Amino acid sequence: MQRTSPLLALPMLGLLSAAPLAAQADTTAGYPIRDATVIAQCASCHAQDSTGRMTRISYMRKSPEGWETSIRRMVTLNNAQLEPEAARAVLRYLANEQGLAPEEAEPGRFEAERRLIDWGYEGDEKTQETCKQCHSLGRVILQRRTKEEWGLLVAMHRGYYPVVDFQGFRSGGPPAPGQPAEGHPMDHAISHLATAFPLTTPAWTAWRATMRPPVLAGDWQLSGTEPGKGPFHGRVTITAVPGSADEVTTRATFVYAKSGQRVTREGRAIVYTGFQWRGRSNVAGQEQAWREVLTLAPGWRDASGRWFTGDYDEFGMDITLRRLGADPVIAGAYPRGLRRGAAAQSIAIHGANLPAEITPASLDFGPGIHVERVTRVSAERLDALVRADTSARVGARDLYLAGTSLRNAIAVFDSISRIRVTPIAGMARVGGEVFPKQFQQFDAIAYNDGPDGRPDTADDLEIGPVDATWSLEEYKVTFDDDDLAFVGRIDANGLFTPAADGPNPARSGERNNIGDVWVVASYTPPGQGTRTLRARGHLLVTVPLYMRWVPWRIEW
């Protein structure tokens, strides 16, 4: 799909006809539309009855991304005319008044956070099979509709995308001899979705009663992890936008624990439905913005989610925020692994409001762990030389300091048993000529196999990322497989860059530069002799995503 301006003129839901839609038969359900902008922009197609309910619109609830996708579709396919300011107002009203409760949004967070994970819907296998042919089930479970609306949604798919009949909506043929007919998969899906995801739920009724714009102004402890770069810690200052109940500006300053790189990002966000943070931020001087999708916990003291960027949203950070007061906070310790019996190593403890005077006796890592010297102290970081006795037990250790603590701050180990490549199955897309490339970042994580000495059991101890040497190997699928020579390259930090999209005259049959390879990490643990540990993950390098809706580019 052609990229649009940052805030496309946005819209509302409808059928293929440009004429006003017939009134919904059931007027006992549905939500009256009270917003003048929504009525002015949408009533020409979505008729409003005497109760204030509008066809289609009143009979569904969605995440902010779900409403934005609908609005964008109305603009691009139904010729709806909205100015950006009106589009934002329509989106905000519908996301707030006909949104989701926290309990309803939680299972589908991976969809809004654009996480490429292996997730399966356990509610109904047949429904999952019908819907997943074209998109993630996350898009489905982040909606609530009447049964009639679920049926109309299926009808819209069949009208706009006729190929879905063959992909999943129609049955694959007559039943086997002696077996009863099961009916069309789409009919089964409509019945299931109407039961599992109805318009009205106790969770939404309860949330609407207490929902309000959160009060977020102040300082927050920021912690997170970025693949390829490791953990980082810092602070986010949130400032309310004057005249707005749910908009904020942000200034985030954080430091990567491994490299010491300091980053400052400034941004702006809206909190929909009282808990759904949607924003974007930039590093000063850089045009590329990062999306921010966070979920606020009840009480407005904690938030978590993902910041991401890239043409396929493949670059991202896992984020946690914790409201700061006057008390000390420990956010993390780096490095996490502490080998027993080795010389003292420097461990950096990141946090906020740390005491100005800290002695070795103030730091408590538990039995067998000795703090020999504190070498640096500031309000946000302290460094200490720490040593583990040969008799110290292997396992994760909590840290206690100045009346606060950090669970599993470090991991005491006697040896590194193995490493693991993450993700174990990655995906990249060739591109660069017409369509963008999709990159894939890999990490190598060290483990101790625990007391039982066996890998992948409950007592395994994660030590943390290590600086592995990266390479690619052929993943043999056919005789004379040659994918390794054409799919792309991996750098010293585990970042895979795919090749250009083809066809490639240098390859047999002038094929595209796609294929399968192994991503191999090699690591020789210090102090454990010359044995090199190896691990590998599978990488699928495939074609660009030629057709897709891009509902993530709006200026929130």
Short mmCIF file of N, CA, C and O in Angstrom, two decimals, residues 168-269:
data_model
loop_
_atom_site.label_atom_id
_atom_site.label_comp_id
_atom_site.label_asym_id
_atom_site.label_seq_id
_atom_site.Cartn_x
_atom_site.Cartn_y
_atom_site.Cartn_z
N GLY A 168 -10.17 -19.44 3.35
CA GLY A 168 -10.61 -19.87 4.67
C GLY A 168 -12.10 -19.81 4.92
O GLY A 168 -12.58 -20.49 5.83
N PHE A 169 -12.85 -19.02 4.16
CA PHE A 169 -14.26 -18.80 4.50
C PHE A 169 -15.17 -19.92 4.01
O PHE A 169 -16.22 -20.15 4.58
N ARG A 170 -14.81 -20.56 2.92
CA ARG A 170 -15.64 -21.61 2.36
C ARG A 170 -15.10 -22.99 2.73
O ARG A 170 -13.91 -23.17 2.93
N SER A 171 -15.99 -23.99 2.75
CA SER A 171 -15.54 -25.34 3.08
C SER A 171 -14.72 -25.88 1.93
O SER A 171 -14.87 -25.49 0.78
N GLY A 172 -13.84 -26.81 2.25
CA GLY A 172 -12.93 -27.35 1.24
C GLY A 172 -13.53 -28.41 0.37
O GLY A 172 -12.82 -29.01 -0.44
N GLY A 173 -14.79 -28.71 0.50
CA GLY A 173 -15.41 -29.74 -0.33
C GLY A 173 -16.40 -30.54 0.48
O GLY A 173 -16.64 -30.28 1.66
N PRO A 174 -17.01 -31.53 -0.14
CA PRO A 174 -18.02 -32.34 0.57
C PRO A 174 -17.37 -33.15 1.68
O PRO A 174 -16.16 -33.43 1.65
N PRO A 175 -18.15 -33.54 2.70
CA PRO A 175 -17.58 -34.33 3.80
C PRO A 175 -17.17 -35.71 3.32
O PRO A 175 -17.63 -36.21 2.29
N ALA A 176 -16.30 -36.33 4.09
CA ALA A 176 -15.87 -37.70 3.79
C ALA A 176 -17.06 -38.64 3.93
O ALA A 176 -18.02 -38.34 4.66
N PRO A 177 -17.04 -39.76 3.23
CA PRO A 177 -18.16 -40.71 3.33
C PRO A 177 -18.46 -41.09 4.78
O PRO A 177 -17.55 -41.40 5.56
N GLY A 178 -19.73 -41.00 5.12
CA GLY A 178 -20.14 -41.34 6.47
C GLY A 178 -19.98 -40.24 7.49
O GLY A 178 -20.36 -40.40 8.65
N GLN A 179 -19.40 -39.07 7.09
CA GLN A 179 -19.20 -37.96 8.02
C GLN A 179 -20.25 -36.88 7.78
O GLN A 179 -20.61 -36.60 6.64
N PRO A 180 -20.76 -36.27 8.84
CA PRO A 180 -21.78 -35.21 8.67
C PRO A 180 -21.16 -33.95 8.08
O PRO A 180 -19.98 -33.66 8.27
N ALA A 181 -21.99 -33.19 7.37
CA ALA A 181 -21.54 -31.91 6.85
C ALA A 181 -21.35 -30.92 7.98
O ALA A 181 -22.17 -30.84 8.90
N GLU A 182 -20.24 -30.16 7.95
CA GLU A 182 -19.92 -29.23 9.03
C GLU A 182 -20.36 -27.80 8.74
O GLU A 182 -20.29 -26.95 9.60
N GLY A 183 -20.81 -27.53 7.52
CA GLY A 183 -21.19 -26.17 7.19
C GLY A 183 -19.97 -25.34 6.83
O GLY A 183 -18.83 -25.80 6.88
N HIS A 184 -20.21 -24.11 6.47
CA HIS A 184 -19.12 -23.25 6.05
C HIS A 184 -18.32 -22.77 7.25
O HIS A 184 -18.87 -22.40 8.29
N PRO A 185 -17.00 -22.72 7.14
CA PRO A 185 -16.17 -22.23 8.25
C PRO A 185 -16.53 -20.82 8.69
O PRO A 185 -16.45 -20.49 9.87
N MET A 186 -16.96 -19.97 7.75
CA MET A 186 -17.28 -18.59 8.13
C MET A 186 -18.51 -18.55 9.04
O MET A 186 -18.59 -17.71 9.94
N ASP A 187 -19.47 -19.44 8.82
CA ASP A 187 -20.64 -19.46 9.68
C ASP A 187 -20.27 -19.90 11.09
O ASP A 187 -20.77 -19.36 12.08
N HIS A 188 -19.40 -20.89 11.17
CA HIS A 188 -18.92 -21.33 12.48
C HIS A 188 -18.18 -20.20 13.18
O HIS A 188 -18.37 -19.97 14.38
N ALA A 189 -17.32 -19.48 12.44
CA ALA A 189 -16.55 -18.39 13.04
C ALA A 189 -17.46 -17.28 13.56
O ALA A 189 -17.25 -16.76 14.65
N ILE A 190 -18.48 -16.93 12.79
CA ILE A 190 -19.41 -15.88 13.23
C ILE A 190 -20.08 -16.28 14.53
O ILE A 190 -20.18 -15.47 15.47
N SER A 191 -20.54 -17.51 14.63
CA SER A 191 -21.21 -17.97 15.86
C SER A 191 -20.26 -17.94 17.05
O SER A 191 -20.62 -17.50 18.15
N HIS A 192 -19.03 -18.40 16.82
CA HIS A 192 -18.07 -18.41 17.93
C HIS A 192 -17.70 -17.00 18.36
O HIS A 192 -17.69 -16.69 19.56
N LEU A 193 -17.39 -16.13 17.41
CA LEU A 193 -16.97 -14.77 17.76
C LEU A 193 -18.07 -14.00 18.45
O LEU A 193 -17.80 -13.21 19.38
N ALA A 194 -19.32 -14.22 18.05
CA ALA A 194 -20.43 -13.52 18.70
C ALA A 194 -20.57 -13.95 20.15
O ALA A 194 -20.99 -13.16 21.00
N THR A 195 -20.21 -15.19 20.44
CA THR A 195 -20.29 -15.69 21.82
C THR A 195 -19.07 -15.29 22.64
O THR A 195 -19.18 -14.86 23.79
N ALA A 196 -17.88 -15.43 22.03
CA ALA A 196 -16.64 -15.17 22.76
C ALA A 196 -16.33 -13.68 22.90
O ALA A 196 -15.73 -13.27 23.90
N PHE A 197 -16.75 -12.88 21.92
CA PHE A 197 -16.42 -11.45 21.91
C PHE A 197 -17.67 -10.63 21.63
O PHE A 197 -17.77 -9.95 20.60
N PRO A 198 -18.64 -10.64 22.55
CA PRO A 198 -19.88 -9.90 22.33
C PRO A 198 -19.68 -8.41 22.55
O PRO A 198 -18.67 -7.97 23.14
N LEU A 199 -20.63 -7.64 22.12
CA LEU A 199 -20.52 -6.19 22.25
C LEU A 199 -20.49 -5.76 23.71
O LEU A 199 -19.67 -4.93 24.11
N THR A 200 -21.38 -6.29 24.50
CA THR A 200 -21.50 -5.89 25.91
C THR A 200 -20.91 -6.96 26.80
O THR A 200 -21.23 -8.14 26.66
N THR A 201 -20.03 -6.56 27.71
CA THR A 201 -19.40 -7.49 28.64
C THR A 201 -19.37 -6.88 30.03
O THR A 201 -19.34 -5.65 30.18
N PRO A 202 -19.33 -7.69 31.08
CA PRO A 202 -19.19 -7.15 32.44
C PRO A 202 -17.91 -6.34 32.61
O PRO A 202 -17.91 -5.34 33.33
N ALA A 203 -16.83 -6.76 31.95
CA ALA A 203 -15.56 -6.04 32.10
C ALA A 203 -15.68 -4.62 31.57
O ALA A 203 -15.20 -3.66 32.20
N TRP A 204 -16.31 -4.46 30.40
CA TRP A 204 -16.45 -3.12 29.84
C TRP A 204 -17.42 -2.27 30.64
O TRP A 204 -17.19 -1.07 30.87
N THR A 205 -18.49 -2.88 31.14
CA THR A 205 -19.45 -2.14 31.96
C THR A 205 -18.77 -1.60 33.22
O THR A 205 -18.96 -0.44 33.60
N ALA A 206 -17.95 -2.45 33.85
CA ALA A 206 -17.25 -2.04 35.07
C ALA A 206 -16.21 -0.97 34.77
O ALA A 206 -16.07 0.01 35.52
N TRP A 207 -15.48 -1.12 33.66
CA TRP A 207 -14.43 -0.15 33.35
C TRP A 207 -15.01 1.21 32.98
O TRP A 207 -14.47 2.24 33.35
N ARG A 208 -16.11 1.22 32.25
CA ARG A 208 -16.74 2.50 31.87
C ARG A 208 -17.15 3.30 33.10
O ARG A 208 -17.13 4.53 33.09
N ALA A 209 -17.51 2.59 34.16
CA ALA A 209 -17.95 3.29 35.37
C ALA A 209 -16.81 4.01 36.06
O ALA A 209 -17.02 5.06 36.68
N THR A 210 -15.59 3.49 35.94
CA THR A 210 -14.45 4.09 36.66
C THR A 210 -13.45 4.76 35.74
O THR A 210 -12.54 5.44 36.20
N MET A 211 -13.60 4.62 34.43
CA MET A 211 -12.62 5.13 33.47
C MET A 211 -12.49 6.64 33.56
O MET A 211 -13.47 7.36 33.63
N ARG A 212 -11.25 7.12 33.50
CA ARG A 212 -10.97 8.55 33.52
C ARG A 212 -9.56 8.77 32.96
O ARG A 212 -8.73 7.84 32.96
N PRO A 213 -9.23 9.97 32.51
CA PRO A 213 -7.87 10.23 32.05
C PRO A 213 -6.89 10.12 33.21
O PRO A 213 -7.13 10.68 34.29
N PRO A 214 -5.79 9.40 33.04
CA PRO A 214 -4.84 9.26 34.13
C PRO A 214 -4.04 10.52 34.37
O PRO A 214 -3.82 11.32 33.46
N VAL A 215 -3.59 10.69 35.60
CA VAL A 215 -2.72 11.82 35.97
C VAL A 215 -1.30 11.28 36.00
O VAL A 215 -0.93 10.49 36.88
N LEU A 216 -0.48 11.69 35.03
CA LEU A 216 0.83 11.07 34.83
C LEU A 216 1.99 12.02 35.01
O LEU A 216 3.15 11.57 35.00
N ALA A 217 1.77 13.30 35.17
CA ALA A 217 2.86 14.27 35.21
C ALA A 217 3.84 13.94 36.34
O ALA A 217 3.44 13.60 37.45
N GLY A 218 5.12 14.05 36.03
CA GLY A 218 6.16 13.77 37.01
C GLY A 218 7.27 12.93 36.41
O GLY A 218 7.35 12.73 35.19
N ASP A 219 8.14 12.43 37.28
CA ASP A 219 9.29 11.62 36.85
C ASP A 219 9.00 10.14 37.04
O ASP A 219 8.42 9.73 38.05
N TRP A 220 9.48 9.35 36.07
CA TRP A 220 9.28 7.90 36.07
C TRP A 220 10.61 7.21 35.82
O TRP A 220 11.40 7.67 34.99
N GLN A 221 10.83 6.12 36.54
CA GLN A 221 12.00 5.29 36.28
C GLN A 221 11.77 4.50 35.00
O GLN A 221 10.74 3.83 34.84
N LEU A 222 12.72 4.57 34.08
CA LEU A 222 12.64 3.86 32.81
C LEU A 222 13.64 2.72 32.80
O LEU A 222 14.82 2.93 33.11
N SER A 223 13.19 1.53 32.45
CA SER A 223 14.08 0.39 32.28
C SER A 223 13.61 -0.40 31.06
O SER A 223 12.42 -0.39 30.72
N GLY A 224 14.56 -1.07 30.43
CA GLY A 224 14.18 -1.85 29.26
C GLY A 224 15.33 -2.64 28.72
O GLY A 224 16.45 -2.62 29.25
N THR A 225 15.05 -3.36 27.64
CA THR A 225 16.06 -4.17 26.95
C THR A 225 15.86 -4.02 25.45
O THR A 225 14.73 -4.07 24.97
N GLU A 226 16.94 -3.83 24.74
CA GLU A 226 16.89 -3.76 23.28
C GLU A 226 17.75 -4.88 22.72
O GLU A 226 18.95 -4.96 23.03
N PRO A 227 17.19 -5.76 21.90
CA PRO A 227 18.00 -6.82 21.29
C PRO A 227 19.22 -6.25 20.58
O PRO A 227 19.14 -5.25 19.87
N GLY A 228 20.35 -6.89 20.81
CA GLY A 228 21.59 -6.43 20.21
C GLY A 228 22.34 -5.40 21.03
O GLY A 228 23.54 -5.21 20.85
N LYS A 229 21.65 -4.71 21.93
CA LYS A 229 22.27 -3.67 22.75
C LYS A 229 22.18 -3.95 24.24
O LYS A 229 22.94 -3.38 25.02
N GLY A 230 21.22 -4.77 24.64
CA GLY A 230 21.12 -5.15 26.04
C GLY A 230 20.26 -4.21 26.87
O GLY A 230 19.52 -3.36 26.34
N PRO A 231 20.38 -4.30 28.20
CA PRO A 231 19.53 -3.50 29.09
C PRO A 231 19.93 -2.03 29.12
O PRO A 231 21.08 -1.67 28.85
N PHE A 232 18.95 -1.19 29.46
CA PHE A 232 19.21 0.24 29.63
C PHE A 232 18.32 0.75 30.76
O PHE A 232 17.29 0.15 31.09
N HIS A 233 18.72 1.86 31.34
CA HIS A 233 17.99 2.44 32.47
C HIS A 233 18.08 3.96 32.39
O HIS A 233 19.05 4.52 31.86
N GLY A 234 17.08 4.62 32.90
CA GLY A 234 17.08 6.07 32.89
C GLY A 234 15.82 6.64 33.50
O GLY A 234 15.20 6.05 34.40
N ARG A 235 15.40 7.77 32.97
CA ARG A 235 14.28 8.50 33.54
C ARG A 235 13.44 9.11 32.43
O ARG A 235 13.96 9.55 31.41
N VAL A 236 12.13 9.10 32.63
CA VAL A 236 11.19 9.77 31.73
C VAL A 236 10.47 10.85 32.53
O VAL A 236 9.89 10.55 33.59
N THR A 237 10.51 12.06 32.04
CA THR A 237 9.74 13.15 32.63
C THR A 237 8.51 13.38 31.78
O THR A 237 8.61 13.64 30.57
N ILE A 238 7.34 13.26 32.39
CA ILE A 238 6.07 13.40 31.69
C ILE A 238 5.44 14.73 32.10
O ILE A 238 5.35 15.05 33.29
N THR A 239 4.98 15.48 31.09
CA THR A 239 4.36 16.78 31.32
C THR A 239 3.00 16.80 30.65
O THR A 239 2.87 16.42 29.48
N ALA A 240 1.98 17.21 31.38
CA ALA A 240 0.64 17.30 30.80
C ALA A 240 0.59 18.41 29.76
O ALA A 240 1.19 19.47 29.92
N VAL A 241 -0.14 18.17 28.66
CA VAL A 241 -0.34 19.17 27.63
C VAL A 241 -1.45 20.11 28.10
O VAL A 241 -2.57 19.66 28.40
N PRO A 242 -1.19 21.40 28.18
CA PRO A 242 -2.23 22.33 28.65
C PRO A 242 -3.50 22.25 27.80
O PRO A 242 -3.45 22.18 26.57
N GLY A 243 -4.63 22.21 28.48
CA GLY A 243 -5.91 22.18 27.79
C GLY A 243 -6.36 20.81 27.35
O GLY A 243 -7.44 20.66 26.76
N SER A 244 -5.56 19.78 27.60
CA SER A 244 -5.92 18.42 27.21
C SER A 244 -5.91 17.52 28.44
O SER A 244 -4.99 17.59 29.27
N ALA A 245 -6.92 16.66 28.54
CA ALA A 245 -7.00 15.76 29.69
C ALA A 245 -6.18 14.50 29.51
O ALA A 245 -5.84 13.84 30.49
N ASP A 246 -5.86 14.13 28.26
CA ASP A 246 -5.23 12.83 28.04
C ASP A 246 -3.98 12.88 27.18
O ASP A 246 -3.46 11.85 26.79
N GLU A 247 -3.44 14.06 26.90
CA GLU A 247 -2.22 14.18 26.12
C GLU A 247 -1.07 14.60 27.01
O GLU A 247 -1.23 15.41 27.93
N VAL A 248 0.12 14.07 26.71
CA VAL A 248 1.32 14.40 27.48
C VAL A 248 2.49 14.57 26.52
O VAL A 248 2.49 14.04 25.40
N THR A 249 3.50 15.30 26.96
CA THR A 249 4.79 15.32 26.29
C THR A 249 5.78 14.59 27.18
O THR A 249 5.60 14.50 28.40
N THR A 250 6.85 14.06 26.56
CA THR A 250 7.81 13.26 27.31
C THR A 250 9.23 13.63 26.96
O THR A 250 9.52 14.06 25.84
N ARG A 251 10.09 13.45 27.92
CA ARG A 251 11.54 13.55 27.71
C ARG A 251 12.18 12.36 28.42
O ARG A 251 12.12 12.27 29.65
N ALA A 252 12.76 11.46 27.63
CA ALA A 252 13.37 10.25 28.17
C ALA A 252 14.88 10.32 27.99
O ALA A 252 15.37 10.58 26.89
N THR A 253 15.61 10.10 29.07
CA THR A 253 17.07 10.04 29.03
C THR A 253 17.49 8.73 29.66
O THR A 253 17.11 8.43 30.80
N PHE A 254 18.25 7.94 28.90
CA PHE A 254 18.64 6.63 29.43
C PHE A 254 20.03 6.25 28.93
O PHE A 254 20.55 6.81 27.96
N VAL A 255 20.62 5.26 29.61
CA VAL A 255 21.98 4.81 29.33
C VAL A 255 21.96 3.29 29.14
O VAL A 255 21.38 2.57 29.95
N TYR A 256 22.60 2.82 28.06
CA TYR A 256 22.77 1.38 27.87
C TYR A 256 23.85 0.88 28.82
O TYR A 256 24.96 1.42 28.87
N ALA A 257 23.51 -0.16 29.59
CA ALA A 257 24.42 -0.62 30.63
C ALA A 257 25.73 -1.16 30.06
O ALA A 257 26.80 -0.99 30.66
N LYS A 258 25.67 -1.80 28.93
CA LYS A 258 26.88 -2.42 28.36
C LYS A 258 27.80 -1.40 27.73
O LYS A 258 29.00 -1.36 28.02
N SER A 259 27.28 -0.56 26.85
CA SER A 259 28.12 0.36 26.08
C SER A 259 28.33 1.71 26.75
O SER A 259 29.28 2.42 26.42
N GLY A 260 27.43 2.10 27.63
CA GLY A 260 27.50 3.42 28.23
C GLY A 260 26.90 4.50 27.35
O GLY A 260 26.93 5.69 27.71
N GLN A 261 26.35 4.13 26.20
CA GLN A 261 25.74 5.10 25.30
C GLN A 261 24.56 5.78 25.97
O GLN A 261 23.69 5.12 26.52
N ARG A 262 24.53 7.10 25.91
CA ARG A 262 23.44 7.88 26.50
C ARG A 262 22.53 8.40 25.39
O ARG A 262 23.00 8.92 24.39
N VAL A 263 21.23 8.25 25.59
CA VAL A 263 20.25 8.63 24.57
C VAL A 263 19.20 9.52 25.22
O VAL A 263 18.77 9.28 26.35
N THR A 264 18.78 10.55 24.49
CA THR A 264 17.67 11.40 24.91
C THR A 264 16.61 11.40 23.82
O THR A 264 16.91 11.66 22.65
N ARG A 265 15.38 11.10 24.21
CA ARG A 265 14.27 11.07 23.27
C ARG A 265 13.17 12.01 23.78
O ARG A 265 12.86 12.02 24.97
N GLU A 266 12.58 12.77 22.87
CA GLU A 266 11.46 13.64 23.23
C GLU A 266 10.26 13.24 22.41
O GLU A 266 10.38 12.91 21.21
N GLY A 267 9.09 13.22 23.04
CA GLY A 267 7.92 12.72 22.34
C GLY A 267 6.62 13.30 22.85
O GLY A 267 6.59 14.19 23.70
N ARG A 268 5.56 12.73 22.33
CA ARG A 268 4.20 13.14 22.68
C ARG A 268 3.32 11.91 22.62
O ARG A 268 3.52 11.01 21.80
N ALA A 269 2.33 11.83 23.51
CA ALA A 269 1.47 10.64 23.57
C ALA A 269 0.06 11.02 23.99
O ALA A 269 -0.17 12.07 24.59
#
